[in-house]
mmCIF file of C-alpha atoms in Angstrom:
data_model
loop_
_atom_site.group_PDB
_atom_site.id
_atom_site.type_symbol
_atom_site.label_atom_id
_atom_site.label_comp_id
_atom_site.label_asym_id
_atom_site.label_seq_id
_atom_site.Cartn_x
_atom_site.Cartn_y
_atom_site.Cartn_z
ATOM 1 C CA UNK A 1 77.030 84.973 108.538
ATOM 2 C CA UNK A 2 80.085 82.826 108.013
ATOM 3 C CA UNK A 3 82.258 82.785 104.923
ATOM 4 C CA UNK A 4 82.289 78.988 104.363
ATOM 5 C CA UNK A 5 78.826 78.969 102.792
ATOM 6 C CA UNK A 6 79.952 81.352 100.090
ATOM 7 C CA UNK A 7 82.126 79.130 97.963
ATOM 8 C CA UNK A 8 83.437 82.033 95.910
ATOM 9 C CA UNK A 9 85.153 83.666 98.836
ATOM 10 C CA UNK A 10 88.803 82.985 99.444
ATOM 11 C CA UNK A 11 89.418 81.850 102.986
ATOM 12 C CA UNK A 12 92.241 83.040 105.133
ATOM 13 C CA UNK A 13 93.249 82.349 108.703
ATOM 14 C CA UNK A 14 96.071 83.822 110.731
ATOM 15 C CA UNK A 15 97.337 81.806 113.695
ATOM 16 C CA UNK A 16 100.091 82.199 116.253
ATOM 17 C CA UNK A 17 102.125 79.022 116.586
ATOM 18 C CA UNK A 18 105.762 77.938 117.041
ATOM 19 C CA UNK A 19 106.676 81.403 118.308
ATOM 20 C CA UNK A 20 105.633 83.009 115.042
ATOM 21 C CA UNK A 21 102.536 83.611 112.930
ATOM 22 C CA UNK A 22 101.079 81.353 110.241
ATOM 23 C CA UNK A 23 98.922 82.654 107.419
ATOM 24 C CA UNK A 24 96.807 80.094 105.584
ATOM 25 C CA UNK A 25 95.370 81.537 102.381
ATOM 26 C CA UNK A 26 92.968 79.296 100.469
ATOM 27 C CA UNK A 27 91.946 80.552 97.032
ATOM 28 C CA UNK A 28 90.182 77.408 95.835
ATOM 29 C CA UNK A 29 86.407 77.661 95.967
ATOM 30 C CA UNK A 30 84.262 75.251 97.927
ATOM 31 C CA UNK A 31 86.873 74.138 100.464
ATOM 32 C CA UNK A 32 85.332 73.129 103.772
ATOM 33 C CA UNK A 33 86.285 75.496 106.563
ATOM 34 C CA UNK A 34 87.056 72.431 108.661
ATOM 35 C CA UNK A 35 90.059 71.756 106.430
ATOM 36 C CA UNK A 36 91.600 74.969 107.751
ATOM 37 C CA UNK A 37 90.792 74.003 111.338
ATOM 38 C CA UNK A 38 92.468 70.662 110.738
ATOM 39 C CA UNK A 39 95.591 72.399 109.428
ATOM 40 C CA UNK A 40 95.792 74.629 112.500
ATOM 41 C CA UNK A 41 95.378 71.601 114.786
ATOM 42 C CA UNK A 42 98.212 69.901 112.911
ATOM 43 C CA UNK A 43 100.540 72.891 113.279
ATOM 44 C CA UNK A 44 99.917 73.065 117.031
ATOM 45 C CA UNK A 45 100.482 69.331 117.377
ATOM 46 C CA UNK A 46 103.818 69.717 115.586
ATOM 47 C CA UNK A 47 104.735 72.540 117.966
ATOM 48 C CA UNK A 48 103.876 70.491 121.074
ATOM 49 C CA UNK A 49 105.741 67.467 119.747
ATOM 50 C CA UNK A 50 108.869 69.046 118.258
ATOM 51 C CA UNK A 51 109.400 72.204 120.316
ATOM 52 C CA UNK A 52 112.822 72.558 121.886
ATOM 53 C CA UNK A 53 111.359 75.251 124.149
ATOM 54 C CA UNK A 54 108.802 72.966 125.799
ATOM 55 C CA UNK A 55 110.580 70.659 128.263
ATOM 56 C CA UNK A 56 107.814 68.071 127.938
ATOM 57 C CA UNK A 57 107.844 67.785 124.128
ATOM 58 C CA UNK A 58 108.887 64.484 122.612
ATOM 59 C CA UNK A 59 111.947 66.089 121.031
ATOM 60 C CA UNK A 60 113.024 67.623 124.366
ATOM 61 C CA UNK A 61 112.599 64.266 126.099
ATOM 62 C CA UNK A 62 114.431 62.537 123.261
ATOM 63 C CA UNK A 63 117.314 65.018 123.603
ATOM 64 C CA UNK A 64 117.512 64.253 127.337
ATOM 65 C CA UNK A 65 117.510 60.522 126.670
ATOM 66 C CA UNK A 66 114.157 59.990 128.378
ATOM 67 C CA UNK A 67 112.634 58.614 125.185
ATOM 68 C CA UNK A 68 114.084 56.433 122.471
ATOM 69 C CA UNK A 69 113.182 57.151 118.827
ATOM 70 C CA UNK A 70 111.065 53.982 118.889
ATOM 71 C CA UNK A 71 108.931 55.452 121.678
ATOM 72 C CA UNK A 72 108.247 58.651 119.749
ATOM 73 C CA UNK A 73 105.511 59.400 117.251
ATOM 74 C CA UNK A 74 106.239 58.061 113.760
ATOM 75 C CA UNK A 75 106.431 61.666 112.561
ATOM 76 C CA UNK A 76 109.379 62.255 114.902
ATOM 77 C CA UNK A 77 111.234 59.307 113.423
ATOM 78 C CA UNK A 78 110.374 60.551 109.933
ATOM 79 C CA UNK A 79 111.867 63.965 110.717
ATOM 80 C CA UNK A 80 114.992 62.458 112.283
ATOM 81 C CA UNK A 81 115.535 60.255 109.220
ATOM 82 C CA UNK A 82 115.016 63.238 106.954
ATOM 83 C CA UNK A 83 117.499 65.307 108.970
ATOM 84 C CA UNK A 84 120.121 62.584 108.613
ATOM 85 C CA UNK A 85 119.539 62.456 104.862
ATOM 86 C CA UNK A 86 119.754 66.256 104.560
ATOM 87 C CA UNK A 87 122.949 66.297 106.588
ATOM 88 C CA UNK A 88 124.464 63.909 104.061
ATOM 89 C CA UNK A 89 123.248 65.850 101.009
ATOM 90 C CA UNK A 90 124.497 69.192 102.372
ATOM 91 C CA UNK A 91 127.944 67.921 103.385
ATOM 92 C CA UNK A 92 127.007 68.427 107.005
ATOM 93 C CA UNK A 93 126.015 72.097 106.681
ATOM 94 C CA UNK A 94 122.502 71.191 107.707
ATOM 95 C CA UNK A 95 122.516 69.254 110.939
ATOM 96 C CA UNK A 96 119.937 68.456 113.597
ATOM 97 C CA UNK A 97 122.904 68.637 115.984
ATOM 98 C CA UNK A 98 124.402 71.917 114.721
ATOM 99 C CA UNK A 99 124.699 73.236 118.271
ATOM 100 C CA UNK A 100 125.712 69.867 119.709
ATOM 101 C CA UNK A 101 122.236 69.125 121.020
ATOM 102 C CA UNK A 102 119.262 67.623 119.147
ATOM 103 C CA UNK A 103 117.375 70.449 117.451
ATOM 104 C CA UNK A 104 115.545 69.560 114.225
ATOM 105 C CA UNK A 105 113.916 73.029 114.058
ATOM 106 C CA UNK A 106 115.703 73.867 110.787
ATOM 107 C CA UNK A 107 113.534 71.255 109.094
ATOM 108 C CA UNK A 108 110.400 71.047 111.231
ATOM 109 C CA UNK A 109 108.616 74.254 110.283
ATOM 110 C CA UNK A 110 109.105 73.834 106.534
ATOM 111 C CA UNK A 111 108.184 70.160 106.770
ATOM 112 C CA UNK A 112 105.034 70.971 108.768
ATOM 113 C CA UNK A 113 103.994 73.651 106.267
ATOM 114 C CA UNK A 114 104.572 71.371 103.282
ATOM 115 C CA UNK A 115 102.472 68.719 105.032
ATOM 116 C CA UNK A 116 99.761 71.289 105.816
ATOM 117 C CA UNK A 117 99.645 72.189 102.129
ATOM 118 C CA UNK A 118 99.209 68.494 101.331
ATOM 119 C CA UNK A 119 96.346 68.243 103.839
ATOM 120 C CA UNK A 120 94.576 71.127 102.129
ATOM 121 C CA UNK A 121 95.098 69.472 98.744
ATOM 122 C CA UNK A 122 93.535 66.252 100.065
ATOM 123 C CA UNK A 123 90.530 68.305 101.135
ATOM 124 C CA UNK A 124 90.102 69.596 97.611
ATOM 125 C CA UNK A 125 92.112 72.816 97.689
ATOM 126 C CA UNK A 126 94.223 72.971 94.567
ATOM 127 C CA UNK A 127 95.009 76.647 95.037
ATOM 128 C CA UNK A 128 96.394 77.873 98.341
ATOM 129 C CA UNK A 129 99.390 79.338 100.101
ATOM 130 C CA UNK A 130 100.645 78.547 103.595
ATOM 131 C CA UNK A 131 103.133 81.009 105.102
ATOM 132 C CA UNK A 132 104.756 80.196 108.435
ATOM 133 C CA UNK A 133 106.836 83.082 109.697
ATOM 134 C CA UNK A 134 108.213 83.822 106.230
ATOM 135 C CA UNK A 135 108.579 80.275 104.892
ATOM 136 C CA UNK A 136 106.036 79.694 102.159
ATOM 137 C CA UNK A 137 104.499 76.748 100.328
ATOM 138 C CA UNK A 138 102.184 77.624 97.440
ATOM 139 C CA UNK A 139 99.950 75.243 95.510
ATOM 140 C CA UNK A 140 98.289 75.930 92.176
ATOM 141 C CA UNK A 141 97.528 79.514 91.323
ATOM 142 C CA UNK A 142 96.537 82.630 93.220
ATOM 143 C CA UNK A 143 93.857 83.353 90.634
ATOM 144 C CA UNK A 144 92.888 81.520 87.440
ATOM 145 C CA UNK A 145 95.799 81.931 85.049
ATOM 146 C CA UNK A 146 97.950 83.783 87.541
ATOM 147 C CA UNK A 147 100.874 82.172 89.405
ATOM 148 C CA UNK A 148 101.651 82.980 93.029
ATOM 149 C CA UNK A 149 103.928 85.940 93.611
ATOM 150 C CA UNK A 150 105.956 85.929 96.805
ATOM 151 C CA UNK A 151 107.997 88.989 97.700
ATOM 152 C CA UNK A 152 111.490 88.375 99.061
ATOM 153 C CA UNK A 153 112.048 90.596 102.066
ATOM 154 C CA UNK A 154 115.157 92.772 102.062
ATOM 155 C CA UNK A 155 116.864 91.870 105.361
ATOM 156 C CA UNK A 156 118.605 95.258 105.582
ATOM 157 C CA UNK A 157 115.663 97.515 104.761
ATOM 158 C CA UNK A 158 112.470 96.657 106.606
ATOM 159 C CA UNK A 159 109.434 96.795 104.339
ATOM 160 C CA UNK A 160 111.414 96.500 101.111
ATOM 161 C CA UNK A 161 111.844 93.583 98.772
ATOM 162 C CA UNK A 162 114.922 92.352 96.919
ATOM 163 C CA UNK A 163 112.899 90.341 94.447
ATOM 164 C CA UNK A 164 109.768 88.378 93.755
ATOM 165 C CA UNK A 165 109.450 84.617 93.375
ATOM 166 C CA UNK A 166 106.838 83.683 90.795
ATOM 167 C CA UNK A 167 105.446 80.223 90.250
ATOM 168 C CA UNK A 168 102.854 77.537 90.834
ATOM 169 C CA UNK A 169 103.445 74.710 93.311
ATOM 170 C CA UNK A 170 106.382 76.649 94.661
ATOM 171 C CA UNK A 171 108.230 76.733 97.965
ATOM 172 C CA UNK A 172 110.124 79.800 99.198
ATOM 173 C CA UNK A 173 112.268 79.843 102.338
ATOM 174 C CA UNK A 174 114.526 82.498 103.807
ATOM 175 C CA UNK A 175 117.179 82.085 106.462
ATOM 176 C CA UNK A 176 118.768 85.110 108.001
ATOM 177 C CA UNK A 177 119.553 87.312 110.917
ATOM 178 C CA UNK A 178 117.059 90.130 110.316
ATOM 179 C CA UNK A 179 114.450 89.059 112.847
ATOM 180 C CA UNK A 180 116.122 86.924 115.475
ATOM 181 C CA UNK A 181 119.817 87.781 115.259
ATOM 182 C CA UNK A 182 122.659 85.359 114.573
ATOM 183 C CA UNK A 183 121.051 82.048 115.474
ATOM 184 C CA UNK A 184 122.354 79.813 112.686
ATOM 185 C CA UNK A 185 125.482 77.830 113.475
ATOM 186 C CA UNK A 186 127.979 76.341 111.028
ATOM 187 C CA UNK A 187 128.017 72.735 112.287
ATOM 188 C CA UNK A 188 131.619 72.304 111.113
ATOM 189 C CA UNK A 189 133.162 75.198 113.012
ATOM 190 C CA UNK A 190 130.530 76.034 115.613
ATOM 191 C CA UNK A 191 130.763 79.653 114.416
ATOM 192 C CA UNK A 192 127.842 81.892 113.584
ATOM 193 C CA UNK A 193 128.443 83.061 110.018
ATOM 194 C CA UNK A 194 128.586 86.851 109.785
ATOM 195 C CA UNK A 195 129.155 87.334 106.043
ATOM 196 C CA UNK A 196 125.500 86.987 105.092
ATOM 197 C CA UNK A 197 122.329 88.840 106.000
ATOM 198 C CA UNK A 198 119.999 86.330 104.382
ATOM 199 C CA UNK A 199 119.666 83.423 101.997
ATOM 200 C CA UNK A 200 116.445 82.940 100.069
ATOM 201 C CA UNK A 201 115.736 79.725 98.187
ATOM 202 C CA UNK A 202 112.970 78.907 95.738
ATOM 203 C CA UNK A 203 112.093 75.335 94.831
ATOM 204 C CA UNK A 204 109.299 72.837 94.856
ATOM 205 C CA UNK A 205 108.983 71.351 98.343
ATOM 206 C CA UNK A 206 109.375 73.457 101.439
ATOM 207 C CA UNK A 207 110.857 70.835 103.778
ATOM 208 C CA UNK A 208 113.952 70.515 101.596
ATOM 209 C CA UNK A 209 114.038 74.167 100.539
ATOM 210 C CA UNK A 210 113.864 75.334 104.170
ATOM 211 C CA UNK A 211 116.641 73.005 105.309
ATOM 212 C CA UNK A 212 118.780 73.947 102.295
ATOM 213 C CA UNK A 213 118.353 77.651 103.070
ATOM 214 C CA UNK A 214 119.650 76.996 106.587
ATOM 215 C CA UNK A 215 122.569 74.976 105.177
ATOM 216 C CA UNK A 216 123.429 77.666 102.604
ATOM 217 C CA UNK A 217 123.415 80.349 105.293
ATOM 218 C CA UNK A 218 125.821 78.259 107.375
ATOM 219 C CA UNK A 219 128.174 78.114 104.374
ATOM 220 C CA UNK A 220 128.630 81.880 104.476
ATOM 221 C CA UNK A 221 130.404 83.311 101.436
ATOM 222 C CA UNK A 222 130.354 79.904 99.719
ATOM 223 C CA UNK A 223 126.535 79.935 99.551
ATOM 224 C CA UNK A 224 126.132 81.381 96.004
ATOM 225 C CA UNK A 225 128.306 78.687 94.394
ATOM 226 C CA UNK A 226 126.470 75.969 96.262
ATOM 227 C CA UNK A 227 123.052 77.308 95.300
ATOM 228 C CA UNK A 228 124.142 77.667 91.664
ATOM 229 C CA UNK A 229 124.972 73.958 91.716
ATOM 230 C CA UNK A 230 121.415 72.937 92.721
ATOM 231 C CA UNK A 231 119.513 72.209 89.536
ATOM 232 C CA UNK A 232 116.100 72.132 91.211
ATOM 233 C CA UNK A 233 116.389 75.462 93.001
ATOM 234 C CA UNK A 234 117.079 79.110 92.429
ATOM 235 C CA UNK A 235 117.979 81.596 95.067
ATOM 236 C CA UNK A 236 119.290 84.903 96.254
ATOM 237 C CA UNK A 237 121.912 85.870 98.803
ATOM 238 C CA UNK A 238 122.053 89.240 100.533
ATOM 239 C CA UNK A 239 125.465 89.877 102.065
ATOM 240 C CA UNK A 240 125.884 91.753 105.318
ATOM 241 C CA UNK A 241 127.399 94.685 103.383
ATOM 242 C CA UNK A 242 124.214 94.992 101.334
ATOM 243 C CA UNK A 243 125.464 93.469 98.094
ATOM 244 C CA UNK A 244 123.150 90.971 96.452
ATOM 245 C CA UNK A 245 123.773 87.796 94.472
ATOM 246 C CA UNK A 246 120.987 86.160 92.501
ATOM 247 C CA UNK A 247 120.745 82.868 90.600
ATOM 248 C CA UNK A 248 121.251 82.767 86.866
ATOM 249 C CA UNK A 249 117.542 81.922 86.514
ATOM 250 C CA UNK A 250 116.848 85.517 87.439
ATOM 251 C CA UNK A 251 114.874 87.470 84.874
ATOM 252 C CA UNK A 252 116.828 90.691 84.357
ATOM 253 C CA UNK A 253 115.034 93.996 84.596
ATOM 254 C CA UNK B 1 123.395 117.011 101.048
ATOM 255 C CA UNK B 2 125.844 114.493 99.592
ATOM 256 C CA UNK B 3 124.585 111.960 102.095
ATOM 257 C CA UNK B 4 121.005 112.535 101.110
ATOM 258 C CA UNK B 5 121.840 112.028 97.468
ATOM 259 C CA UNK B 6 123.757 108.879 98.332
ATOM 260 C CA UNK B 7 120.735 107.646 100.243
ATOM 261 C CA UNK B 8 118.479 108.353 97.299
ATOM 262 C CA UNK B 9 120.825 106.540 94.954
ATOM 263 C CA UNK B 10 120.793 103.639 97.397
ATOM 264 C CA UNK B 11 117.043 103.692 97.233
ATOM 265 C CA UNK B 12 117.004 103.637 93.470
ATOM 266 C CA UNK B 13 119.517 100.801 93.486
ATOM 267 C CA UNK B 14 117.248 98.944 95.869
ATOM 268 C CA UNK B 15 114.335 99.428 93.547
ATOM 269 C CA UNK B 16 116.257 98.330 90.509
ATOM 270 C CA UNK B 17 117.157 95.245 92.534
ATOM 271 C CA UNK B 18 113.481 94.403 92.587
ATOM 272 C CA UNK B 19 113.849 91.607 90.109
ATOM 273 C CA UNK B 20 112.034 88.391 89.621
ATOM 274 C CA UNK B 21 112.824 84.703 89.906
ATOM 275 C CA UNK B 22 111.824 81.965 87.581
ATOM 276 C CA UNK B 23 110.814 78.782 89.264
ATOM 277 C CA UNK B 24 112.414 75.777 87.574
ATOM 278 C CA UNK B 25 110.207 74.406 84.852
ATOM 279 C CA UNK B 26 107.842 77.318 84.807
ATOM 280 C CA UNK B 27 107.637 80.073 82.315
ATOM 281 C CA UNK B 28 106.671 83.260 84.062
ATOM 282 C CA UNK B 29 105.174 86.535 83.096
ATOM 283 C CA UNK B 30 107.248 88.250 85.711
ATOM 284 C CA UNK B 31 109.134 90.458 83.336
ATOM 285 C CA UNK B 32 105.998 92.257 82.282
ATOM 286 C CA UNK B 33 105.029 93.608 85.678
ATOM 287 C CA UNK B 34 108.108 94.026 87.761
ATOM 288 C CA UNK B 35 110.817 95.949 86.013
ATOM 289 C CA UNK B 36 108.468 98.718 85.047
ATOM 290 C CA UNK B 37 107.025 98.745 88.529
ATOM 291 C CA UNK B 38 110.516 99.329 89.870
ATOM 292 C CA UNK B 39 110.808 102.703 88.190
ATOM 293 C CA UNK B 40 108.827 105.700 89.352
ATOM 294 C CA UNK B 41 108.250 106.861 85.779
ATOM 295 C CA UNK B 42 106.374 103.665 85.015
ATOM 296 C CA UNK B 43 104.028 103.783 87.978
ATOM 297 C CA UNK B 44 100.359 104.354 87.240
ATOM 298 C CA UNK B 45 99.750 107.978 86.348
ATOM 299 C CA UNK B 46 97.480 108.455 89.322
ATOM 300 C CA UNK B 47 100.272 107.863 91.821
ATOM 301 C CA UNK B 48 103.441 108.721 89.933
ATOM 302 C CA UNK B 49 103.614 112.299 91.102
ATOM 303 C CA UNK B 50 103.385 111.336 94.754
ATOM 304 C CA UNK B 51 105.965 108.611 94.505
ATOM 305 C CA UNK B 52 108.486 110.411 92.362
ATOM 306 C CA UNK B 53 108.488 113.338 94.714
ATOM 307 C CA UNK B 54 108.955 110.851 97.537
ATOM 308 C CA UNK B 55 112.051 109.444 95.916
ATOM 309 C CA UNK B 56 113.390 112.824 94.903
ATOM 310 C CA UNK B 57 113.129 114.307 98.349
ATOM 311 C CA UNK B 58 112.494 112.296 101.498
ATOM 312 C CA UNK B 59 111.457 115.422 103.344
ATOM 313 C CA UNK B 60 108.599 116.011 100.937
ATOM 314 C CA UNK B 61 107.063 112.614 101.633
ATOM 315 C CA UNK B 62 105.026 113.653 104.614
ATOM 316 C CA UNK B 63 103.014 116.153 102.657
ATOM 317 C CA UNK B 64 102.714 114.498 99.287
ATOM 318 C CA UNK B 65 102.649 110.777 99.868
ATOM 319 C CA UNK B 66 99.608 109.967 102.006
ATOM 320 C CA UNK B 67 97.148 110.874 99.319
ATOM 321 C CA UNK B 68 94.475 108.210 99.232
ATOM 322 C CA UNK B 69 92.310 110.113 96.784
ATOM 323 C CA UNK B 70 94.859 110.098 94.007
ATOM 324 C CA UNK B 71 96.136 106.624 94.913
ATOM 325 C CA UNK B 72 92.706 105.044 95.048
ATOM 326 C CA UNK B 73 91.195 106.262 91.838
ATOM 327 C CA UNK B 74 92.430 104.021 89.109
ATOM 328 C CA UNK B 75 90.482 104.333 85.865
ATOM 329 C CA UNK B 76 87.142 102.623 86.206
ATOM 330 C CA UNK B 77 87.405 101.991 89.919
ATOM 331 C CA UNK B 78 85.975 105.241 91.172
ATOM 332 C CA UNK B 79 83.033 103.455 92.772
ATOM 333 C CA UNK B 80 85.107 101.091 94.932
ATOM 334 C CA UNK B 81 85.314 101.880 98.605
ATOM 335 C CA UNK B 82 88.701 102.511 100.141
ATOM 336 C CA UNK B 83 89.453 101.260 103.640
ATOM 337 C CA UNK B 84 92.291 101.975 106.004
ATOM 338 C CA UNK B 85 93.915 99.603 108.430
ATOM 339 C CA UNK B 86 96.204 100.844 111.148
ATOM 340 C CA UNK B 87 98.635 98.384 112.687
ATOM 341 C CA UNK B 88 99.620 98.322 116.320
ATOM 342 C CA UNK B 89 102.546 100.492 117.366
ATOM 343 C CA UNK B 90 105.434 98.096 117.675
ATOM 344 C CA UNK B 91 108.865 98.544 119.198
ATOM 345 C CA UNK B 92 111.442 97.216 116.775
ATOM 346 C CA UNK B 93 115.197 97.378 116.670
ATOM 347 C CA UNK B 94 114.760 100.373 114.400
ATOM 348 C CA UNK B 95 112.498 102.285 116.752
ATOM 349 C CA UNK B 96 108.775 102.523 117.287
ATOM 350 C CA UNK B 97 106.872 101.838 114.108
ATOM 351 C CA UNK B 98 103.196 102.055 113.332
ATOM 352 C CA UNK B 99 102.011 101.546 109.792
ATOM 353 C CA UNK B 100 98.751 102.412 108.110
ATOM 354 C CA UNK B 101 97.665 100.919 104.807
ATOM 355 C CA UNK B 102 94.856 102.001 102.518
ATOM 356 C CA UNK B 103 93.110 99.281 100.588
ATOM 357 C CA UNK B 104 90.864 99.708 97.619
ATOM 358 C CA UNK B 105 89.372 96.816 95.678
ATOM 359 C CA UNK B 106 91.550 94.349 97.635
ATOM 360 C CA UNK B 107 94.748 96.117 96.663
ATOM 361 C CA UNK B 108 97.064 98.201 98.752
ATOM 362 C CA UNK B 109 96.928 101.713 97.386
ATOM 363 C CA UNK B 110 98.998 103.478 99.977
ATOM 364 C CA UNK B 111 101.218 102.824 102.967
ATOM 365 C CA UNK B 112 102.076 105.467 105.486
ATOM 366 C CA UNK B 113 103.689 105.683 108.874
ATOM 367 C CA UNK B 114 101.471 106.788 111.714
ATOM 368 C CA UNK B 115 104.443 106.676 114.031
ATOM 369 C CA UNK B 116 108.129 106.400 113.376
ATOM 370 C CA UNK B 117 110.483 107.034 116.271
ATOM 371 C CA UNK B 118 114.156 106.227 115.946
ATOM 372 C CA UNK B 119 116.357 105.151 118.835
ATOM 373 C CA UNK B 120 119.819 106.100 117.619
ATOM 374 C CA UNK B 121 121.791 107.526 114.723
ATOM 375 C CA UNK B 122 121.803 104.318 112.734
ATOM 376 C CA UNK B 123 118.080 103.881 113.084
ATOM 377 C CA UNK B 124 117.612 107.515 112.173
ATOM 378 C CA UNK B 125 119.482 106.955 108.956
ATOM 379 C CA UNK B 126 117.460 103.828 108.233
ATOM 380 C CA UNK B 127 114.236 105.579 109.048
ATOM 381 C CA UNK B 128 114.793 108.662 106.927
ATOM 382 C CA UNK B 129 115.725 106.247 104.185
ATOM 383 C CA UNK B 130 113.026 103.709 104.867
ATOM 384 C CA UNK B 131 109.994 105.943 105.078
ATOM 385 C CA UNK B 132 109.899 106.948 101.418
ATOM 386 C CA UNK B 133 111.270 103.644 100.195
ATOM 387 C CA UNK B 134 108.665 101.586 102.001
ATOM 388 C CA UNK B 135 106.040 103.732 100.375
ATOM 389 C CA UNK B 136 107.711 103.500 97.011
ATOM 390 C CA UNK B 137 108.383 99.841 97.399
ATOM 391 C CA UNK B 138 104.920 98.952 98.490
ATOM 392 C CA UNK B 139 103.469 100.772 95.539
ATOM 393 C CA UNK B 140 105.833 98.673 93.477
ATOM 394 C CA UNK B 141 104.731 95.604 95.399
ATOM 395 C CA UNK B 142 101.195 96.578 94.560
ATOM 396 C CA UNK B 143 102.057 96.826 90.887
ATOM 397 C CA UNK B 144 103.927 93.537 91.259
ATOM 398 C CA UNK B 145 100.841 92.272 93.080
ATOM 399 C CA UNK B 146 102.535 90.019 95.585
ATOM 400 C CA UNK B 147 100.447 87.464 97.467
ATOM 401 C CA UNK B 148 102.834 86.882 100.362
ATOM 402 C CA UNK B 149 106.292 87.632 101.707
ATOM 403 C CA UNK B 150 109.231 85.372 102.487
ATOM 404 C CA UNK B 151 111.799 86.522 105.019
ATOM 405 C CA UNK B 152 113.762 85.397 108.040
ATOM 406 C CA UNK B 153 111.340 83.932 110.580
ATOM 407 C CA UNK B 154 109.667 86.749 112.425
ATOM 408 C CA UNK B 155 108.483 86.662 116.002
ATOM 409 C CA UNK B 156 104.777 87.114 116.705
ATOM 410 C CA UNK B 157 105.602 90.721 117.521
ATOM 411 C CA UNK B 158 107.642 91.241 114.381
ATOM 412 C CA UNK B 159 104.701 89.975 112.359
ATOM 413 C CA UNK B 160 102.562 92.869 113.577
ATOM 414 C CA UNK B 161 104.506 95.381 111.505
ATOM 415 C CA UNK B 162 105.261 93.122 108.566
ATOM 416 C CA UNK B 163 104.046 93.454 105.014
ATOM 417 C CA UNK B 164 102.599 89.949 105.387
ATOM 418 C CA UNK B 165 100.379 91.292 108.162
ATOM 419 C CA UNK B 166 99.182 94.073 105.874
ATOM 420 C CA UNK B 167 98.399 91.538 103.151
ATOM 421 C CA UNK B 168 96.566 89.316 105.644
ATOM 422 C CA UNK B 169 94.512 92.207 106.962
ATOM 423 C CA UNK B 170 93.518 93.179 103.451
ATOM 424 C CA UNK B 171 92.535 89.570 102.729
ATOM 425 C CA UNK B 172 90.614 89.170 105.999
ATOM 426 C CA UNK B 173 88.409 92.204 105.557
#
């Protein structure tokens, strides 16, 4: 009675992890159901390893000085290296130490989702979409000849959209205050930027796009200029007063 | 009355803001679906009366909007079965919200509130605004045929009343 035997059926799983909900949506036919199970196992492993909420996670122990990077999983070192690189590229607006204490969360979820998408691709899924709490990595198409279409949530009006990102092999990440309040810190000043309601970025790879969205949010009113200067990304900024800025790549109505 | 009109104009502005991105290096067909979907006049004939009355008068929404029969019968799809999914009642910062969606042929044909209880004046304003616009917007989203939603990371509880949850439920049927 299970879906896996019918290779025409799209497969979808919804899983709670990392304090949010992941939706894995596989549109490619003939993908083994075990590939989805593997992805969910991976996401939970990332949570256990990188969580700053679990005192026993490797990242928590690393932050307390109980582990050295060399004693951690290679993935932890990979993330730390990536964080350092992103901090350089973003002039310090993305930082794994934004709050003074080690917290690579601004990269981890996007990185884990991008990796999950790669795992599905290795298992033969050319067409799928992984959404982790609003950060999205799409591969291939949603249907033959049809690119993925990801709505961009309006942070000020629940249930509404401010736009739609359209593309194949596309990553979409949003940083903002709508769901969890002012939690993003400008690493330079220690302040929590209040000018913006959300920053949405669209690019190719979610790890970078997610971290860049966090960095752009931390920049506050300077975010639009910074986004406009990124050749590989487009984006939208919703200000706290409700006004909206969108990249020049925007297709006008 | 002025305030109501201002709210409606805000709604229309929000809909006009429903634009579309191009991903670098990819030509898109976005322009064909979205802009027209953003305007009530361009909605499918079967649902345009319900949605335009919703945007013209929020108070009329309750009677005219939840109309699955008109929303579900697109030309040639009269034989498809419509299903309804009702989300859990969730306490949000805007009040208690419970959403019902109708799905026909894997597409959302209607969204309605089963419960909508505001906590304070600000929420009240958002709610009276949001009820018709969510309906309107989701019809637009249906015309735009979105596959997922990107937004600030929701909690597990916030997910329950999200549009992503509605899309997942429709896909999981």
